[in-house]
Amino acid sequence: MSAFMTLSGDRVCLRRWRDEDREAFASMNADPRVMEFFRGRLNSVESNAMVDHIEKHFSERGFGLWAIEIPGVAPFIGFAGLEVPGFSAHFTPCVEVGWRLAFEYWGQGYATEAARLALRYGFGTLAFSEIVSFTSATNLRSRAVMERLGMRRDSADDFDYPRLPEGHPLRRHVLYRLDSSSYFGMS
Ligand SMILES: CC(C)(COP(=O)(O)OP(=O)(O)OC[C@H]1O[C@@H](n2cnc3c(N)ncnc32)[C@H](O)[C@@H]1OP(=O)(O)O)[C@@H](O)C(=O)NCCC(=O)NCCS
């Protein structure tokens, strides 16, 4: 599949980013509810730099964090997809599945549906042997997505996220893993 094609589910469409998404993404990244489990909110310059980084990842690797569209409902509600993290930890190099939705679209199953499309693409088309996900130990909503996806956490994999300073309350992270044989074994 070309990096420019879309992945479609029952309600959710994963597609490449458009310039028009940047304003809505900046609003999300300025929302303290969305950014509760990150180092801080992003201003519009930082938000646009993140989109540039996402686009560069697509160009270099052919996959990335897709923009999520809900056809007939909203042209852009956030992102979900696959990324190779740029930091070093005991489980890297790896492929991560991740997500971030605008607050008004939480609680409707969109993140899980979008992540399932990304996992299908990662294990099916790209034939990855393992996909991980990680978040601050206290980010229970994100952990619930990981658990709905059938990902499993071993507390021995817990780690200190190197992009947060020592002593930061969000630094302790949990790691969830899913390997391809478990993925294909799920009904
Ligand atoms: C993490 C995040 C994407 C989770 O969003 P979410 O809305 O809780 O997750 P989903 O989209 O999968 O929705 C699941 C909820 O929708 C409900 N739901 C409603 N209609 C549904 C439907 N048709 N299908 C499935 N679930 C549905 C589920 O019951 C579940 O509700 P619950 O949380 O009360 O149990 C969101 O909180 C977020 O963007 N947070 C900020 C960014 C962030 O922290 N990202 C992760 C960093 S690692």
PDB file of C-alpha atoms in Angstrom, residues 5-180:
ATOM      1  CA  MET A   5      -3.669   5.589   0.669  1.00  0.00           C
ATOM      2  CA  THR A   6      -6.183   5.516   3.499  1.00  0.00           C
ATOM      3  CA  LEU A   7      -7.227   2.820   5.972  1.00  0.00           C
ATOM      4  CA  SER A   8     -10.972   2.604   6.469  1.00  0.00           C
ATOM      5  CA  GLY A   9     -13.010   1.000   9.230  1.00  0.00           C
ATOM      6  CA  ASP A  10     -16.724   1.010  10.014  1.00  0.00           C
ATOM      7  CA  ARG A  11     -16.705   4.619  11.182  1.00  0.00           C
ATOM      8  CA  VAL A  12     -13.113   5.756  11.106  1.00  0.00           C
ATOM      9  CA  CYS A  13     -10.829   6.691   8.246  1.00  0.00           C
ATOM     10  CA  LEU A  14      -7.061   6.996   8.713  1.00  0.00           C
ATOM     11  CA  ARG A  15      -5.478   9.274   6.121  1.00  0.00           C
ATOM     12  CA  ARG A  16      -2.441  11.440   5.520  1.00  0.00           C
ATOM     13  CA  TRP A  17      -2.466  14.906   7.034  1.00  0.00           C
ATOM     14  CA  ARG A  18      -3.806  17.991   5.260  1.00  0.00           C
ATOM     15  CA  ASP A  19      -2.805  21.585   5.942  1.00  0.00           C
ATOM     16  CA  GLU A  20      -6.358  22.258   7.224  1.00  0.00           C
ATOM     17  CA  ASP A  21      -5.775  19.745  10.068  1.00  0.00           C
ATOM     18  CA  ARG A  22      -3.081  21.871  11.644  1.00  0.00           C
ATOM     19  CA  GLU A  23      -5.412  24.415  13.229  1.00  0.00           C
ATOM     20  CA  ALA A  24      -7.637  21.757  14.823  1.00  0.00           C
ATOM     21  CA  PHE A  25      -4.537  19.861  15.982  1.00  0.00           C
ATOM     22  CA  ALA A  26      -3.135  23.006  17.598  1.00  0.00           C
ATOM     23  CA  SER A  27      -6.428  23.479  19.480  1.00  0.00           C
ATOM     24  CA  MET A  28      -6.210  19.905  20.799  1.00  0.00           C
ATOM     25  CA  ASN A  29      -2.614  20.385  21.856  1.00  0.00           C
ATOM     26  CA  ALA A  30      -3.569  23.551  23.748  1.00  0.00           C
ATOM     27  CA  ASP A  31      -6.300  21.717  25.681  1.00  0.00           C
ATOM     28  CA  PRO A  32      -5.200  20.793  29.217  1.00  0.00           C
ATOM     29  CA  ARG A  33      -7.570  17.803  29.249  1.00  0.00           C
ATOM     30  CA  VAL A  34      -5.898  16.309  26.158  1.00  0.00           C
ATOM     31  CA  MET A  35      -2.399  17.094  27.421  1.00  0.00           C
ATOM     32  CA  GLU A  36      -2.879  16.018  31.046  1.00  0.00           C
ATOM     33  CA  PHE A  37      -0.377  13.161  30.749  1.00  0.00           C
ATOM     34  CA  PHE A  38       2.280  15.000  28.759  1.00  0.00           C
ATOM     35  CA  ARG A  39       5.012  17.366  29.846  1.00  0.00           C
ATOM     36  CA  GLY A  40       2.813  20.305  28.983  1.00  0.00           C
ATOM     37  CA  ARG A  41       0.541  21.851  26.405  1.00  0.00           C
ATOM     38  CA  LEU A  42       1.934  22.749  22.986  1.00  0.00           C
ATOM     39  CA  ASN A  43       1.731  26.168  21.391  1.00  0.00           C
ATOM     40  CA  SER A  44       0.902  26.388  17.676  1.00  0.00           C
ATOM     41  CA  VAL A  45       4.580  26.457  16.641  1.00  0.00           C
ATOM     42  CA  GLU A  46       5.274  23.283  18.643  1.00  0.00           C
ATOM     43  CA  SER A  47       2.082  21.677  17.335  1.00  0.00           C
ATOM     44  CA  ASN A  48       3.041  22.404  13.710  1.00  0.00           C
ATOM     45  CA  ALA A  49       6.553  21.062  14.359  1.00  0.00           C
ATOM     46  CA  MET A  50       4.956  17.817  15.519  1.00  0.00           C
ATOM     47  CA  VAL A  51       2.957  17.565  12.272  1.00  0.00           C
ATOM     48  CA  ASP A  52       6.190  18.203  10.320  1.00  0.00           C
ATOM     49  CA  HIS A  53       7.852  15.403  12.292  1.00  0.00           C
ATOM     50  CA  ILE A  54       4.930  13.067  11.567  1.00  0.00           C
ATOM     51  CA  GLU A  55       5.107  13.857   7.848  1.00  0.00           C
ATOM     52  CA  LYS A  56       8.868  13.254   7.822  1.00  0.00           C
ATOM     53  CA  HIS A  57       8.303   9.867   9.459  1.00  0.00           C
ATOM     54  CA  PHE A  58       5.798   8.943   6.694  1.00  0.00           C
ATOM     55  CA  SER A  59       8.289  10.042   4.014  1.00  0.00           C
ATOM     56  CA  GLU A  60      11.139   8.059   5.517  1.00  0.00           C
ATOM     57  CA  ARG A  61       9.286   4.898   6.544  1.00  0.00           C
ATOM     58  CA  GLY A  62       6.017   4.762   4.591  1.00  0.00           C
ATOM     59  CA  PHE A  63       3.880   4.598   7.745  1.00  0.00           C
ATOM     60  CA  GLY A  64       3.209   6.877  10.671  1.00  0.00           C
ATOM     61  CA  LEU A  65       0.604   8.586  12.809  1.00  0.00           C
ATOM     62  CA  TRP A  66      -2.374   9.020  10.481  1.00  0.00           C
ATOM     63  CA  ALA A  67      -4.928  11.816  10.764  1.00  0.00           C
ATOM     64  CA  ILE A  68      -8.302  10.420  11.845  1.00  0.00           C
ATOM     65  CA  GLU A  69     -11.402  11.489   9.927  1.00  0.00           C
ATOM     66  CA  ILE A  70     -14.949  10.409  10.795  1.00  0.00           C
ATOM     67  CA  PRO A  71     -16.734  10.639   7.451  1.00  0.00           C
ATOM     68  CA  GLY A  72     -19.996  12.524   7.766  1.00  0.00           C
ATOM     69  CA  VAL A  73     -19.122  13.629  11.311  1.00  0.00           C
ATOM     70  CA  ALA A  74     -15.778  15.433  11.406  1.00  0.00           C
ATOM     71  CA  PRO A  75     -12.904  15.928   8.953  1.00  0.00           C
ATOM     72  CA  PHE A  76     -10.256  15.652  11.709  1.00  0.00           C
ATOM     73  CA  ILE A  77     -10.516  14.392  15.292  1.00  0.00           C
ATOM     74  CA  GLY A  78      -6.876  13.566  16.088  1.00  0.00           C
ATOM     75  CA  PHE A  79      -4.328  10.927  15.168  1.00  0.00           C
ATOM     76  CA  ALA A  80      -3.626   7.227  15.554  1.00  0.00           C
ATOM     77  CA  GLY A  81      -0.972   5.079  14.016  1.00  0.00           C
ATOM     78  CA  LEU A  82       2.457   3.540  14.098  1.00  0.00           C
ATOM     79  CA  GLU A  83       5.720   5.218  14.933  1.00  0.00           C
ATOM     80  CA  VAL A  84       9.324   4.292  15.597  1.00  0.00           C
ATOM     81  CA  PRO A  85      10.205   6.182  18.810  1.00  0.00           C
ATOM     82  CA  GLY A  86      13.348   8.290  18.704  1.00  0.00           C
ATOM     83  CA  PHE A  87      14.535   7.628  22.268  1.00  0.00           C
ATOM     84  CA  SER A  88      16.451   4.699  23.740  1.00  0.00           C
ATOM     85  CA  ALA A  89      15.022   2.339  26.346  1.00  0.00           C
ATOM     86  CA  HIS A  90      15.279  -1.352  27.181  1.00  0.00           C
ATOM     87  CA  PHE A  91      12.652  -2.224  24.520  1.00  0.00           C
ATOM     88  CA  THR A  92      13.931  -0.055  21.650  1.00  0.00           C
ATOM     89  CA  PRO A  93      14.226  -0.091  18.688  1.00  0.00           C
ATOM     90  CA  CYS A  94      10.530  -0.875  18.377  1.00  0.00           C
ATOM     91  CA  VAL A  95       7.308   0.094  16.635  1.00  0.00           C
ATOM     92  CA  GLU A  96       4.759   1.879  18.781  1.00  0.00           C
ATOM     93  CA  VAL A  97       1.016   2.255  18.287  1.00  0.00           C
ATOM     94  CA  GLY A  98      -0.251   5.600  19.591  1.00  0.00           C
ATOM     95  CA  TRP A  99      -3.248   7.934  19.608  1.00  0.00           C
ATOM     96  CA  ARG A 100      -4.458  11.401  20.589  1.00  0.00           C
ATOM     97  CA  LEU A 101      -8.055  12.595  20.143  1.00  0.00           C
ATOM     98  CA  ALA A 102      -9.766  15.930  20.622  1.00  0.00           C
ATOM     99  CA  PHE A 103     -11.660  15.846  23.927  1.00  0.00           C
ATOM    100  CA  GLU A 104     -15.120  16.088  22.327  1.00  0.00           C
ATOM    101  CA  TYR A 105     -14.516  12.759  20.543  1.00  0.00           C
ATOM    102  CA  TRP A 106     -13.571  10.714  23.611  1.00  0.00           C
ATOM    103  CA  GLY A 107     -15.916   8.019  24.896  1.00  0.00           C
ATOM    104  CA  GLN A 108     -17.135   6.822  21.496  1.00  0.00           C
ATOM    105  CA  GLY A 109     -14.696   4.033  20.700  1.00  0.00           C
ATOM    106  CA  TYR A 110     -12.955   5.964  17.927  1.00  0.00           C
ATOM    107  CA  ALA A 111      -9.433   5.554  19.349  1.00  0.00           C
ATOM    108  CA  THR A 112      -9.769   1.793  19.671  1.00  0.00           C
ATOM    109  CA  GLU A 113     -11.263   1.436  16.184  1.00  0.00           C
ATOM    110  CA  ALA A 114      -8.496   3.595  14.696  1.00  0.00           C
ATOM    111  CA  ALA A 115      -5.767   1.705  16.560  1.00  0.00           C
ATOM    112  CA  ARG A 116      -7.173  -1.621  15.324  1.00  0.00           C
ATOM    113  CA  LEU A 117      -6.775  -0.399  11.745  1.00  0.00           C
ATOM    114  CA  ALA A 118      -3.174   0.583  12.500  1.00  0.00           C
ATOM    115  CA  LEU A 119      -2.432  -2.814  14.094  1.00  0.00           C
ATOM    116  CA  ARG A 120      -3.964  -4.633  11.129  1.00  0.00           C
ATOM    117  CA  TYR A 121      -1.732  -2.662   8.797  1.00  0.00           C
ATOM    118  CA  GLY A 122       1.331  -3.155  11.006  1.00  0.00           C
ATOM    119  CA  PHE A 123       0.982  -6.904  11.498  1.00  0.00           C
ATOM    120  CA  GLY A 124      -0.646  -7.652   8.140  1.00  0.00           C
ATOM    121  CA  THR A 125       0.849  -5.424   5.444  1.00  0.00           C
ATOM    122  CA  LEU A 126       4.091  -4.480   7.176  1.00  0.00           C
ATOM    123  CA  ALA A 127       4.578  -7.884   8.865  1.00  0.00           C
ATOM    124  CA  PHE A 128       5.989  -6.494  12.115  1.00  0.00           C
ATOM    125  CA  SER A 129       6.658  -9.206  14.687  1.00  0.00           C
ATOM    126  CA  GLU A 130       5.789  -6.995  17.682  1.00  0.00           C
ATOM    127  CA  ILE A 131       4.070  -3.664  18.303  1.00  0.00           C
ATOM    128  CA  VAL A 132       4.281  -1.915  21.677  1.00  0.00           C
ATOM    129  CA  SER A 133       2.510   0.970  23.339  1.00  0.00           C
ATOM    130  CA  PHE A 134       3.467   2.985  26.385  1.00  0.00           C
ATOM    131  CA  THR A 135       2.153   5.781  28.518  1.00  0.00           C
ATOM    132  CA  SER A 136       2.407   7.303  31.945  1.00  0.00           C
ATOM    133  CA  ALA A 137       1.297   4.733  34.532  1.00  0.00           C
ATOM    134  CA  THR A 138      -1.510   7.099  35.568  1.00  0.00           C
ATOM    135  CA  ASN A 139      -3.004   7.513  32.062  1.00  0.00           C
ATOM    136  CA  LEU A 140      -5.802   5.038  32.646  1.00  0.00           C
ATOM    137  CA  ARG A 141      -7.821   5.957  29.542  1.00  0.00           C
ATOM    138  CA  SER A 142      -4.882   5.230  27.280  1.00  0.00           C
ATOM    139  CA  ARG A 143      -4.096   2.019  29.153  1.00  0.00           C
ATOM    140  CA  ALA A 144      -7.736   0.962  28.670  1.00  0.00           C
ATOM    141  CA  VAL A 145      -7.297   1.365  24.895  1.00  0.00           C
ATOM    142  CA  MET A 146      -4.183  -0.848  25.071  1.00  0.00           C
ATOM    143  CA  GLU A 147      -6.092  -3.468  27.031  1.00  0.00           C
ATOM    144  CA  ARG A 148      -9.059  -3.394  24.628  1.00  0.00           C
ATOM    145  CA  LEU A 149      -6.580  -4.053  21.821  1.00  0.00           C
ATOM    146  CA  GLY A 150      -5.386  -7.207  23.588  1.00  0.00           C
ATOM    147  CA  MET A 151      -1.996  -5.745  24.471  1.00  0.00           C
ATOM    148  CA  ARG A 152      -0.353  -7.076  27.633  1.00  0.00           C
ATOM    149  CA  ARG A 153       1.699  -5.332  30.299  1.00  0.00           C
ATOM    150  CA  ASP A 154       4.452  -6.972  32.348  1.00  0.00           C
ATOM    151  CA  SER A 155       5.448  -4.779  35.292  1.00  0.00           C
ATOM    152  CA  ALA A 156       9.065  -5.883  34.698  1.00  0.00           C
ATOM    153  CA  ASP A 157       8.911  -3.745  31.512  1.00  0.00           C
ATOM    154  CA  ASP A 158       7.945  -0.544  33.378  1.00  0.00           C
ATOM    155  CA  PHE A 159      10.458   2.214  32.651  1.00  0.00           C
ATOM    156  CA  ASP A 160      11.334   5.848  33.253  1.00  0.00           C
ATOM    157  CA  TYR A 161      10.485   7.859  30.145  1.00  0.00           C
ATOM    158  CA  PRO A 162      13.760   9.537  29.212  1.00  0.00           C
ATOM    159  CA  ARG A 163      12.081  12.625  27.748  1.00  0.00           C
ATOM    160  CA  LEU A 164      10.776  13.632  31.168  1.00  0.00           C
ATOM    161  CA  PRO A 165      13.182  14.856  33.843  1.00  0.00           C
ATOM    162  CA  GLU A 166      13.991  12.784  36.910  1.00  0.00           C
ATOM    163  CA  GLY A 167      11.417  13.343  39.621  1.00  0.00           C
ATOM    164  CA  HIS A 168       8.667  14.343  37.164  1.00  0.00           C
ATOM    165  CA  PRO A 169       5.346  12.849  38.367  1.00  0.00           C
ATOM    166  CA  LEU A 170       4.605  11.386  34.895  1.00  0.00           C
ATOM    167  CA  ARG A 171       8.053   9.866  34.348  1.00  0.00           C
ATOM    168  CA  ARG A 172       7.157   6.314  35.364  1.00  0.00           C
ATOM    169  CA  HIS A 173       5.715   4.613  32.286  1.00  0.00           C
ATOM    170  CA  VAL A 174       4.083   1.267  31.596  1.00  0.00           C
ATOM    171  CA  LEU A 175       4.826  -0.764  28.481  1.00  0.00           C
ATOM    172  CA  TYR A 176       2.257  -2.922  26.716  1.00  0.00           C
ATOM    173  CA  ARG A 177       3.273  -5.441  24.066  1.00  0.00           C
ATOM    174  CA  LEU A 178       1.485  -7.418  21.362  1.00  0.00           C
ATOM    175  CA  ASP A 179       3.270  -9.947  19.170  1.00  0.00           C
ATOM    176  CA  SER A 180       2.054 -11.052  15.774  1.00  0.00           C
TER     177      SER A 180
END
